[in-house]
Coordinates of C-alpha atoms in Angstrom, one line a residue:
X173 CA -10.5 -10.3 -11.3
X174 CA -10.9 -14.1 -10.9
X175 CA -8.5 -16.1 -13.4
X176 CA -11.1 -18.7 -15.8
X177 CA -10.6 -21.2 -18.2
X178 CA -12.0 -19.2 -20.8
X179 CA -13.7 -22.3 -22.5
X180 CA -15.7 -22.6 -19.3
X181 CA -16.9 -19.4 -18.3
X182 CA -16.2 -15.6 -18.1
X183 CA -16.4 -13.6 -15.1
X184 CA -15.1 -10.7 -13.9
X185 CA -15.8 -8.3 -11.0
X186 CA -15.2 -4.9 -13.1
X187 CA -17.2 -5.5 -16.0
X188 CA -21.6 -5.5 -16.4
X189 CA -22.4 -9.8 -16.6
X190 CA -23.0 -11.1 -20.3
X191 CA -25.6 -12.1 -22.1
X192 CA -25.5 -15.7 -24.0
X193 CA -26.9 -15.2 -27.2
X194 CA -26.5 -18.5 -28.8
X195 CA -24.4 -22.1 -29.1
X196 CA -22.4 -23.1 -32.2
X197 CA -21.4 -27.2 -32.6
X198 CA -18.1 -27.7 -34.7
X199 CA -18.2 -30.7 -36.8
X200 CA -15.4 -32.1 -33.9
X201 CA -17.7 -32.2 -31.3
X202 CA -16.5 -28.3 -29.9
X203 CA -19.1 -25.7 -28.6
X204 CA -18.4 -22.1 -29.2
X205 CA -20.6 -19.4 -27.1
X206 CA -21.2 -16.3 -29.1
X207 CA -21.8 -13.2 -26.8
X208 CA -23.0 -9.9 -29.1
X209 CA -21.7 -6.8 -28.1
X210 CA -18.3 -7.8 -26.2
X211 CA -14.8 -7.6 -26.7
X212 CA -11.6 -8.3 -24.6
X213 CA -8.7 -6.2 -23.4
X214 CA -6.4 -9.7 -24.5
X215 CA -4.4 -8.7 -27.2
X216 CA -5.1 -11.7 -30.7
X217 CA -2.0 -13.5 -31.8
X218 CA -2.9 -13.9 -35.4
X219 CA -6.1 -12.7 -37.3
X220 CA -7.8 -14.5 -40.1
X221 CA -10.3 -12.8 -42.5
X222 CA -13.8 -14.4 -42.4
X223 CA -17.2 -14.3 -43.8
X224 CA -19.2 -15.3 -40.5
X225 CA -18.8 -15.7 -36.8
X226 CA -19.5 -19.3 -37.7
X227 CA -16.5 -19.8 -39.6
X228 CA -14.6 -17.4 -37.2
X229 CA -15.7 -20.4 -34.8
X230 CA -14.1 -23.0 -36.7
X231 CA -11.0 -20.8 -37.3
X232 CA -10.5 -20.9 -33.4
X233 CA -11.4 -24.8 -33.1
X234 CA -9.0 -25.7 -35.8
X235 CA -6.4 -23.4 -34.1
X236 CA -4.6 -26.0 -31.5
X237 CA -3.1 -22.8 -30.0
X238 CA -6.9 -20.4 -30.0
X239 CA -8.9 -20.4 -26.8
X240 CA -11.2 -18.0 -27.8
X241 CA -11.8 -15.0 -30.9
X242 CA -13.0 -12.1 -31.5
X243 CA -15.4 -10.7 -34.6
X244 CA -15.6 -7.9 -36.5
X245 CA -16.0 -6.7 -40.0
X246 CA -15.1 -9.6 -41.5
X247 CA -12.3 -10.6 -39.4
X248 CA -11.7 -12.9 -36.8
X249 CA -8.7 -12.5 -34.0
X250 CA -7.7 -15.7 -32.3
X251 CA -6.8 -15.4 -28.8
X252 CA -4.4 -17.5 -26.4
X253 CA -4.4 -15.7 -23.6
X254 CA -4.9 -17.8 -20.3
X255 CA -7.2 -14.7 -18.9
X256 CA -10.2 -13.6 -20.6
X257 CA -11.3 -10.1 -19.5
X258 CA -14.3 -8.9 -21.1
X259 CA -15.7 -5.2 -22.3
X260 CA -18.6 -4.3 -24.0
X261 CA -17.7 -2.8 -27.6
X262 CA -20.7 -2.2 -30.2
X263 CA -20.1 -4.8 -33.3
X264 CA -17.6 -7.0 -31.7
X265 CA -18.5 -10.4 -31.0
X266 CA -17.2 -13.0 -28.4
X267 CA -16.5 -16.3 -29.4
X268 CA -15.7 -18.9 -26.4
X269 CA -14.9 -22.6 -27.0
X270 CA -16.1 -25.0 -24.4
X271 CA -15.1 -28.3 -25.3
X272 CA -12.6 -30.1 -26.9
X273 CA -12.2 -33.1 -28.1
X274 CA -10.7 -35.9 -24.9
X275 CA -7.0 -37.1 -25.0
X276 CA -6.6 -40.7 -24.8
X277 CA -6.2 -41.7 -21.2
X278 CA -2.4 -41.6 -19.4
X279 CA -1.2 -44.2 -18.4
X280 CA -2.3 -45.0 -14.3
X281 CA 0.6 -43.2 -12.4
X282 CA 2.5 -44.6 -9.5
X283 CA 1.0 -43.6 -6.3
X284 CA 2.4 -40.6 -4.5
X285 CA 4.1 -40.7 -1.3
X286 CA 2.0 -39.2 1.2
X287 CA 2.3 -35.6 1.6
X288 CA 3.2 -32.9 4.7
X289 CA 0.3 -32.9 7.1
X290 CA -1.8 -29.8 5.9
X291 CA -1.7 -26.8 8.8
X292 CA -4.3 -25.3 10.4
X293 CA -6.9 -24.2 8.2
X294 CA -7.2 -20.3 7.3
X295 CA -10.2 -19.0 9.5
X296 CA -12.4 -16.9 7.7
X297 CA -12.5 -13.3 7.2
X298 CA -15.4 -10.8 7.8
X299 CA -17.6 -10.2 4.9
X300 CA -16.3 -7.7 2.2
X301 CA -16.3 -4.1 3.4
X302 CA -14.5 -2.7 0.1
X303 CA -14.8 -2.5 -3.8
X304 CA -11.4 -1.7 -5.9
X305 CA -12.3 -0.5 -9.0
X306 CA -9.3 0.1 -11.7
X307 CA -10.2 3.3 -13.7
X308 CA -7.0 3.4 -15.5
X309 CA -4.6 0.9 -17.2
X310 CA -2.0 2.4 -20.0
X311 CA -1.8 0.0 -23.0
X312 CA 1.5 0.8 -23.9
X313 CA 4.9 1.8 -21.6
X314 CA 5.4 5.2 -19.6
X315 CA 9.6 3.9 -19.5
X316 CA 11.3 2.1 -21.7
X317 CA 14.0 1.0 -24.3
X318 CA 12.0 0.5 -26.4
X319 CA 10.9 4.8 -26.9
X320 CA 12.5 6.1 -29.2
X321 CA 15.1 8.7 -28.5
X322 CA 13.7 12.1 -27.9
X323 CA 10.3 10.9 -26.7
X324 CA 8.6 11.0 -23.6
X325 CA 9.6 7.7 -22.0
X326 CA 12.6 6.9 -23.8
X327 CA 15.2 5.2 -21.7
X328 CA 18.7 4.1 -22.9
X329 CA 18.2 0.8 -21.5
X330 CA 17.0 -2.4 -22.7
X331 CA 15.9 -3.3 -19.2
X332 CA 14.0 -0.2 -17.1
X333 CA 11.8 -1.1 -14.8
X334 CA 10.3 -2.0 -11.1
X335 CA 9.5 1.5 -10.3
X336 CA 9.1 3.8 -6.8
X337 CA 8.0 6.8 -7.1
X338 CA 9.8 10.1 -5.3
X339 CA 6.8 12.5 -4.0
X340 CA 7.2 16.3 -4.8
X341 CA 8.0 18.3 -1.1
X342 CA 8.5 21.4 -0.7
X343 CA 11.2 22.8 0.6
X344 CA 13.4 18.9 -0.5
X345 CA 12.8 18.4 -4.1
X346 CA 10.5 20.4 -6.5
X347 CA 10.1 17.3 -9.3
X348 CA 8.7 14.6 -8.4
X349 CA 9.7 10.6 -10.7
X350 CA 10.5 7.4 -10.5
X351 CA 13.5 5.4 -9.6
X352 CA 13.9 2.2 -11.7
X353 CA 16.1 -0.3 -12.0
X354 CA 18.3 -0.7 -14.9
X355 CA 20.2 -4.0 -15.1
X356 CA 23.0 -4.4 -17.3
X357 CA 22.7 -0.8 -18.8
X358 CA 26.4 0.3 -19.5
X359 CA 24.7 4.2 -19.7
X360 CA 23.8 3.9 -16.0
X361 CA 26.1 1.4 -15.2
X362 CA 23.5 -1.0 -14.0
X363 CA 22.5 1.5 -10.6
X364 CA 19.5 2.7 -10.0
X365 CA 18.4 5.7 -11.9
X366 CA 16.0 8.4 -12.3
X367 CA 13.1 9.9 -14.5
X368 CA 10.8 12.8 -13.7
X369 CA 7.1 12.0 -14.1
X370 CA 3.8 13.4 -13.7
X371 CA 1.7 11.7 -10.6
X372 CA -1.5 13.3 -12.1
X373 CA -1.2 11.8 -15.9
X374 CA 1.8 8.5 -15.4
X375 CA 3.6 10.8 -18.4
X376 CA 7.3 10.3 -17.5
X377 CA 10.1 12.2 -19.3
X378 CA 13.1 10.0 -20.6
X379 CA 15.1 8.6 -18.2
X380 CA 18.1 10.9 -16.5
X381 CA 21.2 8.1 -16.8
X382 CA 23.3 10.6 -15.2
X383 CA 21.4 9.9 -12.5
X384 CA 23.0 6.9 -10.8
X385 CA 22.5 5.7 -6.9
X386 CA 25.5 4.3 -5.3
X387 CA 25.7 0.7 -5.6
X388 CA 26.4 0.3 -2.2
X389 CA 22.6 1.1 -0.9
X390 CA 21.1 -1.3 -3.8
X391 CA 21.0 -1.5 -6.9
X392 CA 17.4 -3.2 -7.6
X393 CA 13.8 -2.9 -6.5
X394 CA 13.4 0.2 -4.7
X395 CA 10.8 1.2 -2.5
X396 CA 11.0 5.3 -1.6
X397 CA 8.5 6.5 1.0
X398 CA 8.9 9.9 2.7
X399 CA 8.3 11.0 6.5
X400 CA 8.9 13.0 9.3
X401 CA 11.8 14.5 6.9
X402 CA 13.4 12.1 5.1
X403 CA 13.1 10.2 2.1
X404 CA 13.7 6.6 3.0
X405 CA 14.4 3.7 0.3
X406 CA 14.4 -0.4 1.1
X407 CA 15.9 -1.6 -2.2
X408 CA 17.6 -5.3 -3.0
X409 CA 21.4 -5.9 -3.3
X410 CA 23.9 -8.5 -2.6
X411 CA 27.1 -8.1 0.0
X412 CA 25.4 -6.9 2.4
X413 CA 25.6 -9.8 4.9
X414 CA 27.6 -9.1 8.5
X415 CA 26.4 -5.6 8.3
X416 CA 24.4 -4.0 11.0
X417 CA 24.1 -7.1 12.3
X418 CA 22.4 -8.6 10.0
X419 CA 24.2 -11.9 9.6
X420 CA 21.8 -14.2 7.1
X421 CA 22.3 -15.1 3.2
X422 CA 19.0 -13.4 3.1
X423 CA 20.2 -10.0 4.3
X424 CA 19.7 -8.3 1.0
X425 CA 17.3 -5.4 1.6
X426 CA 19.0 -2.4 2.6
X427 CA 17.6 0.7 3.9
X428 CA 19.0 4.1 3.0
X429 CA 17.6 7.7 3.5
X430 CA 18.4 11.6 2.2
X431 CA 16.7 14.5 2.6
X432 CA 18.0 15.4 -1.6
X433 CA 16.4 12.7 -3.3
X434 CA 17.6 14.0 -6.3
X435 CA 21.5 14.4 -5.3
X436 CA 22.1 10.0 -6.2
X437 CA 25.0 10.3 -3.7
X438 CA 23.4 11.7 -1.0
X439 CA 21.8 8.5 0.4
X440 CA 22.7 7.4 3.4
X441 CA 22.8 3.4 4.2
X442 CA 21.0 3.4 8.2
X443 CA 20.1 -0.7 7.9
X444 CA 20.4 -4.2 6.3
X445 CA 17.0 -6.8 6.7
X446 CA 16.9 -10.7 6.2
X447 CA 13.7 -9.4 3.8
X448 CA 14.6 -10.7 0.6
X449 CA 14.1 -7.5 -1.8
X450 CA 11.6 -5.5 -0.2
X451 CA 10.2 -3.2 3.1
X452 CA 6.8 -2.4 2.4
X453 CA 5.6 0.4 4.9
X454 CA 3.2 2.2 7.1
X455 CA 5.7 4.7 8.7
X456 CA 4.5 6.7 12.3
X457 CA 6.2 9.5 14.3
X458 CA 9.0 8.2 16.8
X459 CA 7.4 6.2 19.5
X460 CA 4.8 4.9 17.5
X461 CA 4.4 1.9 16.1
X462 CA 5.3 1.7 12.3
X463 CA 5.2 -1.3 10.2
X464 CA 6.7 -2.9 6.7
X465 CA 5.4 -5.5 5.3
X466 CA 8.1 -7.9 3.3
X467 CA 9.5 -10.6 1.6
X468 CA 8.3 -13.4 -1.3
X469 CA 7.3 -17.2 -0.7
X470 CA 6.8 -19.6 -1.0
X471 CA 10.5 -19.4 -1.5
X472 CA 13.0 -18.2 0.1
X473 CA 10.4 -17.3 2.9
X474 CA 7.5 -19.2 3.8
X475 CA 5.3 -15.4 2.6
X476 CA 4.9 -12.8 3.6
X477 CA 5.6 -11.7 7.1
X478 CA 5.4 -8.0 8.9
X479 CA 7.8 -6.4 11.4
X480 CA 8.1 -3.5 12.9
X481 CA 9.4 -0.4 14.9
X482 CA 9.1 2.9 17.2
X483 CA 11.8 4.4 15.3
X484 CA 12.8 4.1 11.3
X485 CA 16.0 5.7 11.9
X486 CA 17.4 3.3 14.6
X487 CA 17.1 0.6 12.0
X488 CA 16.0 -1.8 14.5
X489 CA 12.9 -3.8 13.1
X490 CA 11.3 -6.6 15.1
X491 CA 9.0 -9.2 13.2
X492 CA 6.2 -9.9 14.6
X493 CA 2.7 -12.4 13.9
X494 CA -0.2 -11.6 11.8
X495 CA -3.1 -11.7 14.1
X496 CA -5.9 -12.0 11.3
X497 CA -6.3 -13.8 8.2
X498 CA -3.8 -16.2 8.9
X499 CA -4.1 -19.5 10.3
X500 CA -5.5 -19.5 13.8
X501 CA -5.8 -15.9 13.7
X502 CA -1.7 -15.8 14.4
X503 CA 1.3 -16.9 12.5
X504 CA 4.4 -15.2 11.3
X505 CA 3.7 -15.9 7.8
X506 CA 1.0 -15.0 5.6
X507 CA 1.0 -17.4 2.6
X508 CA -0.3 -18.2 -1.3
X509 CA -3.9 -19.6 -1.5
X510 CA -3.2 -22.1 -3.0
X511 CA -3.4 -23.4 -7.4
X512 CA -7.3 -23.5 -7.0
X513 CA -7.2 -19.3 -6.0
X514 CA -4.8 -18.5 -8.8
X515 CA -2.6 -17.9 -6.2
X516 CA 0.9 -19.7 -6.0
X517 CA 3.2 -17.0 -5.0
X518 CA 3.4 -13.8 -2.9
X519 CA 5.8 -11.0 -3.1
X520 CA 5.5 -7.8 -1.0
X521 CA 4.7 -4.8 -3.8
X522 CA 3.7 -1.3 -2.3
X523 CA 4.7 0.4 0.4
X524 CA 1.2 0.4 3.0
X525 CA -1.2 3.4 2.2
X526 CA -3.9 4.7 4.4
X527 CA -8.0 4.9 3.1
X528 CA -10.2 7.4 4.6
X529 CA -11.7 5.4 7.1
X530 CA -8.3 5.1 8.8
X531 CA -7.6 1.3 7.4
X532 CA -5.0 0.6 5.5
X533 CA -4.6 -1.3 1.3
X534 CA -1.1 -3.1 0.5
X535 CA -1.0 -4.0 -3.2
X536 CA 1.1 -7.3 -3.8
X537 CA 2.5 -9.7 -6.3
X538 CA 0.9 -13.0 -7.4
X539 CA 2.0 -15.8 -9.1
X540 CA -0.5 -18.2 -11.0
X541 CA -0.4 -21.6 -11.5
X542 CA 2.2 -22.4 -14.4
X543 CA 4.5 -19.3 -13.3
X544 CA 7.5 -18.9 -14.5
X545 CA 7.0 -20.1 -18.0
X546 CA 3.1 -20.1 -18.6
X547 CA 1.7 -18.6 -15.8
X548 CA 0.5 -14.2 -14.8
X549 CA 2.5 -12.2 -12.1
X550 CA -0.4 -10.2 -11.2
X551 CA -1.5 -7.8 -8.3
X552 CA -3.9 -8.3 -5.6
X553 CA -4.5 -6.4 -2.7
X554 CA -5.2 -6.5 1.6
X555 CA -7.0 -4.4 3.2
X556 CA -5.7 -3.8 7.4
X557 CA -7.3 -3.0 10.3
X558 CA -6.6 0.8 11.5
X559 CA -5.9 0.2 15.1
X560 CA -4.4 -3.6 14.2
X561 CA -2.1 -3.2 11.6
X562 CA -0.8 -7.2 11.7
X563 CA -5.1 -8.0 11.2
X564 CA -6.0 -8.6 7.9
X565 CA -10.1 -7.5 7.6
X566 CA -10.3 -8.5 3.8
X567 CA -8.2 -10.3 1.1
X568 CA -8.9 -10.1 -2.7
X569 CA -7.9 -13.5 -4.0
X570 CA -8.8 -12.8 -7.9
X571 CA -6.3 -10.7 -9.1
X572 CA -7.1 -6.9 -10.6
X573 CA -4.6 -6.3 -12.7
X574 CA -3.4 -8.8 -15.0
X575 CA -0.5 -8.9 -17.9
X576 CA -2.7 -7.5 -20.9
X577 CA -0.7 -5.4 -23.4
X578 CA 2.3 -6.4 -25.4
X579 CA 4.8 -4.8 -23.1
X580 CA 3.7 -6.9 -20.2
X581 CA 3.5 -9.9 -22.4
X582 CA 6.4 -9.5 -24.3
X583 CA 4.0 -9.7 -27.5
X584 CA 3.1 -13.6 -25.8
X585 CA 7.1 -14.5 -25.6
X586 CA 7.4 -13.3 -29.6
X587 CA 10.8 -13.6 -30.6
X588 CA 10.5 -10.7 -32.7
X589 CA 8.5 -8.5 -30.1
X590 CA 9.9 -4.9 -29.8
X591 CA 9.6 -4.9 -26.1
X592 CA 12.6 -6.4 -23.9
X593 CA 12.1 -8.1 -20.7
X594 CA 13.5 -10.7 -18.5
X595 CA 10.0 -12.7 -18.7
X596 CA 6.6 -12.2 -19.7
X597 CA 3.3 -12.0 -18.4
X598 CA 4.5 -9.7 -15.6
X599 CA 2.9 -6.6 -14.1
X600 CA 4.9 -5.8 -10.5
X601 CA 3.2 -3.3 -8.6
X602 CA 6.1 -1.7 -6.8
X603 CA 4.6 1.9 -6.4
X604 CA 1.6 3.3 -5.3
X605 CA 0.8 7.2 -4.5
X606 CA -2.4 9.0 -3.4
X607 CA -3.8 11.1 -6.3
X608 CA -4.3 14.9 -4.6
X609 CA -7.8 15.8 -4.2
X610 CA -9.5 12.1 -5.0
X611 CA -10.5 10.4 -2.0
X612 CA -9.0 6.7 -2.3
X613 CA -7.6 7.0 -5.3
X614 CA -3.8 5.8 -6.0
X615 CA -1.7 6.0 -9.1
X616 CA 0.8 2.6 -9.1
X617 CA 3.3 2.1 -11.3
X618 CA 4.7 -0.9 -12.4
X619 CA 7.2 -3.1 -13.6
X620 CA 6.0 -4.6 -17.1
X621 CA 7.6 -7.7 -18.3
X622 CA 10.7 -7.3 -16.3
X623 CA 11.9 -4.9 -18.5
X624 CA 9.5 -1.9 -18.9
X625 CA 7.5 0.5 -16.6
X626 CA 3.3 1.1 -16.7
X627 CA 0.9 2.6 -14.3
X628 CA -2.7 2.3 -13.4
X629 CA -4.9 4.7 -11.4
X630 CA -7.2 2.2 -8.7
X631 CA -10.0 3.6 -6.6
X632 CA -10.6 1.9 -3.0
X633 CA -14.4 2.7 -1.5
X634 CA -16.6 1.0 0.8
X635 CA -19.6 -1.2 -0.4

């Protein structure tokens, strides 16, 4: 999905291209584009009834706050939304404006000191050698405190969210869920909790606030994978410093393991990583080679870096360089692309999962320009070489799934929006499962908002 001024052009990689039917001049100079036959999955901020798509047109340009509108039977919906994600919908008609009226002209600013010389430059990657296609995205929560009591969903917290999903396996744990976090929520007592949920539909059941992780393993963040036995979760938590040797302000990912997922107490702390929040993993048999991708820059790290280890349960990880994708095909670090990508900010988001071919898709957070207060926390994806792990072979720099419902925008920061969360325009890929029996297909689950869980079903195949 490639992030557009939406009075300049649309675009997206998931949708058929448009067709411009015709141009519409407001009496202030403003263009609107009119495209028959298309809606958008951005949610309208106010709707205004009106007789035309003309005067729907001049709703939108009087509108200091309207981007763009929708028609339809007689009313038109004026849209903020910094993304613009068409759909084709029989009767609806886009309206875009492309030009507004110029501001005077700032005053000349001082010159600017001169900046750090820029690094080496990022060498290119290999052509594309995969389509994602999202085939599902729920428009309202699976979690939260905002479901009522009783429902499916309902959780006793305000704040429920950043999921990782615990697989079913037999003979360890015959339901298979999510464990969230729960900030602040006197019912769980801010710990990590539990609540069962289908991997074939995203249904979840209300949350279990009995059930309630030490908070000596983490309390925020989790990531669960299982192998070779054991369920293993790299969560986020503070005071962990000076333990197995880990000796840096930024040793706040812990590692714990059970073979009970669903006994909370039975997790066992094996490791402490300078990671900041996350271990995002590829996990092997003893001997071999496994990898976790972590971390979040460009603060407190510089990216994203990768370590790794011939044996999870030792605790010992070694970071090591990316040797693809990065600048001069090796560098410890693999960083934002920059304002003109939509891409300011990185944060490790699902553990590593394995395609079909034998390489390998991480899904990871985004920031766009304007984050925290007016920008997307969004999900992109990598795709990494089967017998090179540390080589990335192909980077989506548009992002795929964007803040689009209420519960990830917080109803657009609306006071009076039933949803709580710690900020919005966030979707936080922090899960992401094979679906049984569809080849390259994942359900994710995500934080919403800071303050709410989602999913999304994505399909990875070759072009």
């Amino acid at each position: 999905m490639k992030f557009l001024d939406p009075r300049d052009a649309v675009a997206t990689v998931l949708v058929a291209t448009l067709v411009l039917c015709r141009l519409l001049t407001g009496a202030s100079g403003q263009v609107c584009k009119m495209m028959n036959g298309t809606d958008t999955v951005e949610y309208y901020y106010h709707e205004v009834k009106v007789a035309s798509e003309d005067a729907c047109c001049q709703s939108c340009i009087s509108d200091d706050k309207c981007k763009y509108a929708t028609f339809a039977d007689g009313t038109c919906y004026l849209k903020d939304s910094a993304t613009l994600t068409p759909k084709k919908k029989s009767g609806v008609t886009l309206i875009v404006q492309t030009k507004r009226p110029s501001p005077p002209p700032a005053p000349p600013a001082p010159p600017a000191p001169p900046g750090p010389t820029p690094g080496p430059p990022i060498p290119p990657l290999p052509a594309p050698k995969y389509k994602l296609v999202l085939s599902d995205h729920t428009t309202t929560p699976v979690l939260s405190g905002a479901i009522s009591a009783g429902q499916p969903g309902h959780s006793p917290c305000p704040l429920t969210f950043n999921p990782a999903y615990v697989p079913v396996v037999d003979g360890l744990n015959s339901v298979g869920g999510v464990i969230v976090r729960t900030d602040n929520c006197d019912a769980t007592d801010g710990s990590l909790s539990f609540a069962p949920c289908s991997l074939e539909t995203g249904v979840c059941d209300p949350l279990n606030a009995s059930y309630q992780i030490p908070h000596g393993v983490g309390t925020q963040d989790p990531r669960v994978i299982f192998h070779g036995g054991y369920f293993y979760n790299f969560a986020y938590g503070t005071g962990f410093a000076n333990n197995f040797g880990c000796n840096s302000s930024l040793c706040t990912t812990p590692l714990s393991r059970t073979t009970n997922p669903m006994d909370p107490t039975s997790w066992e702390l094996i490791g402490v990583y300078p990671w900041h929040r996350n271990g995002c993993c590829l996990l092997r048999d003893k001997g071999q080679d496994s990898f976790c991708i972590f971390g979040e820059g460009p603060n407190p790290l510089p990216g994203l870096g990768i370590a790794k280890t011939t044996d999870i349960n030792s605790g010992v990880f070694t970071q090591v360089n990316w040797t693809g994708g990065v600048p001069n095909n090796n560098a410890p670090w693999l960083e934002p692309l920059g304002a003109d990508l939509q891409e300011i900010k990185l944060e490790a988001g699902t553990h590593i999962m394995e395609l079909s071919t034998g390489d390998l898709v991480h899904f990871y957070a985004a920031a766009t320009p304007g984050w925290v207060a007016n920008g997307n926390y969004t999900c992109g994806y990598i795709i990494l070489d089967k017998d090179e792990p540390t080589k990335i072979i192909q980077r989506h720099s548009g992002q795929f799934l964007v803040p689009t419902y209420p519960y990830e925008t917080l109803c657009n920061g609306d006071s009076n929006c039933k949803y709580n969360g710690e900020r919005k325009n966030v979707i936080f890929a922090s899960s992401a499962t094979p679906l049984p029996n569809k080849k390259d297909t994942f359900r994710l689950f995500f934080g919403a908002g800071d303050g709410n869980v989602g999913t999304a079903v994505v399909t990875v195949s070759l072009l």
